[in-house]
Short mmCIF file of C-alpha atoms in Angstrom, two decimals:
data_model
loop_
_atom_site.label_atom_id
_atom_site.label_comp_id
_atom_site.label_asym_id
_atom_site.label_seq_id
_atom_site.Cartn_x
_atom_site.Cartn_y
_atom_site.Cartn_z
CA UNK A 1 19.72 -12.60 83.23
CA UNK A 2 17.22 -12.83 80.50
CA UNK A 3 17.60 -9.18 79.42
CA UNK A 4 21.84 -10.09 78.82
CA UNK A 5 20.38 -13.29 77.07
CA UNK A 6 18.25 -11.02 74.90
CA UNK A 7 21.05 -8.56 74.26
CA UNK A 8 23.71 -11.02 72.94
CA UNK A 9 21.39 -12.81 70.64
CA UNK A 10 20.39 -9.16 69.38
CA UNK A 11 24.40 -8.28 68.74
CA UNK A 12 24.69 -11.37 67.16
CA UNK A 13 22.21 -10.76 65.03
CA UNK A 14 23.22 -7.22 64.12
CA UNK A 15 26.79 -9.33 63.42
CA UNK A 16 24.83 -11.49 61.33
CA UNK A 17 23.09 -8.59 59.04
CA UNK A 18 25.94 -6.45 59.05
CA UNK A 19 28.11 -9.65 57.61
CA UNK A 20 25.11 -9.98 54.53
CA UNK A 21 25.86 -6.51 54.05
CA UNK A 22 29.05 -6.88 53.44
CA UNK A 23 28.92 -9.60 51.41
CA UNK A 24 26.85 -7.31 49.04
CA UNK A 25 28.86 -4.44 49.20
CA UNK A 26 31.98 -6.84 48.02
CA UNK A 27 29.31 -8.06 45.41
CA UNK A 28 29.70 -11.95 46.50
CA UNK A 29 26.57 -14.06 46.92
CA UNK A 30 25.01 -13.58 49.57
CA UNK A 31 22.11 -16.11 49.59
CA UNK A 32 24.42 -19.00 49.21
CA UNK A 33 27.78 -19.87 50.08
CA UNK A 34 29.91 -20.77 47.02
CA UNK A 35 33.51 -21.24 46.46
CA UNK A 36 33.73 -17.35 45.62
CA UNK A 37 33.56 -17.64 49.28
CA UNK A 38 36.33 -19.94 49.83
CA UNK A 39 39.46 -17.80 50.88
CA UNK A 40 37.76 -15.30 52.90
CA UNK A 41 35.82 -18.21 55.06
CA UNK A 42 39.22 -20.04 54.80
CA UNK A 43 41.28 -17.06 56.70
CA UNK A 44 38.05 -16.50 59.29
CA UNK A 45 38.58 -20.67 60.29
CA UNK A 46 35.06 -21.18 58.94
CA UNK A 47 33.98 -24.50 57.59
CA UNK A 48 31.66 -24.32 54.65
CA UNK A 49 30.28 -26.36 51.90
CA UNK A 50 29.41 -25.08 48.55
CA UNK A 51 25.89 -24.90 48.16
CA UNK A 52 25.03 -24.23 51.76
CA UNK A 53 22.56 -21.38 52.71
CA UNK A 54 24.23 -18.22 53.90
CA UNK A 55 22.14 -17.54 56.63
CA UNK A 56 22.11 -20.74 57.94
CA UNK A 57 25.63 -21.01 58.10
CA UNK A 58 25.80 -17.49 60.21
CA UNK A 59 23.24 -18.52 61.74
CA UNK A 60 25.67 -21.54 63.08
CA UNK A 61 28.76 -19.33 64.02
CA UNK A 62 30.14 -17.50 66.94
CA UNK A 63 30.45 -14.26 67.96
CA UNK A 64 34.07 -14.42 67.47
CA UNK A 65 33.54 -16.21 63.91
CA UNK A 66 30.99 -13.57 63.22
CA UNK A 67 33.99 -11.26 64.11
CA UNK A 68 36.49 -12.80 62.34
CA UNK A 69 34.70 -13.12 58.77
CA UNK A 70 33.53 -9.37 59.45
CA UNK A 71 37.41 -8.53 60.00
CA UNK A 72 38.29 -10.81 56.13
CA UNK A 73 35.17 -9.01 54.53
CA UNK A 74 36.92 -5.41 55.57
CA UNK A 75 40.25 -6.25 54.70
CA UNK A 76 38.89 -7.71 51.78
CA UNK A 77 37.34 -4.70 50.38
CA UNK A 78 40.33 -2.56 51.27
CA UNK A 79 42.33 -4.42 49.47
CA UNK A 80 40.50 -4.00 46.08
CA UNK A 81 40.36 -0.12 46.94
CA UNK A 82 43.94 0.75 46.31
#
């Protein structure tokens, strides 16, 4: 049981990193949430405040939050590429 404890906190984690990432690579902050960050956390059903620190906010969310914003971040970024 511990070892499937262990596991999910590590994929959240991963989910975590991979979102601060992403939040580079679409060159928003990604120390602190501001309203740059409004529409994308808007669409993912993520409440925010401006000022807040990143990771404690995804520190906060779900897997499927996680998921979501990871899923706005891509679309996102595809967006700007055409």
């Amino acid at each position: 049981m511990v070892a499937a404890t262990d596991s999910t906190a590590d994929g959240l984690q991963y989910l975590r990193d991979f979102t601060q990432r992403l939040l580079r690579e679409a060159e928003l902050p990604n120390r602190q949430v501001t309203v740059m960050h409004r529409d994308i956390f808007k669409r993912a059903d993520i409440s925010w405040r401006d000022g807040q620190d990143m990771a404690q906010l995804l520190g906060t969310l779900t897997k499927v939050q996680l998921r979501a914003l990871v899923d706005e971040l891509r679309d996102d970024n595809q967006g700007d590429d055409d």
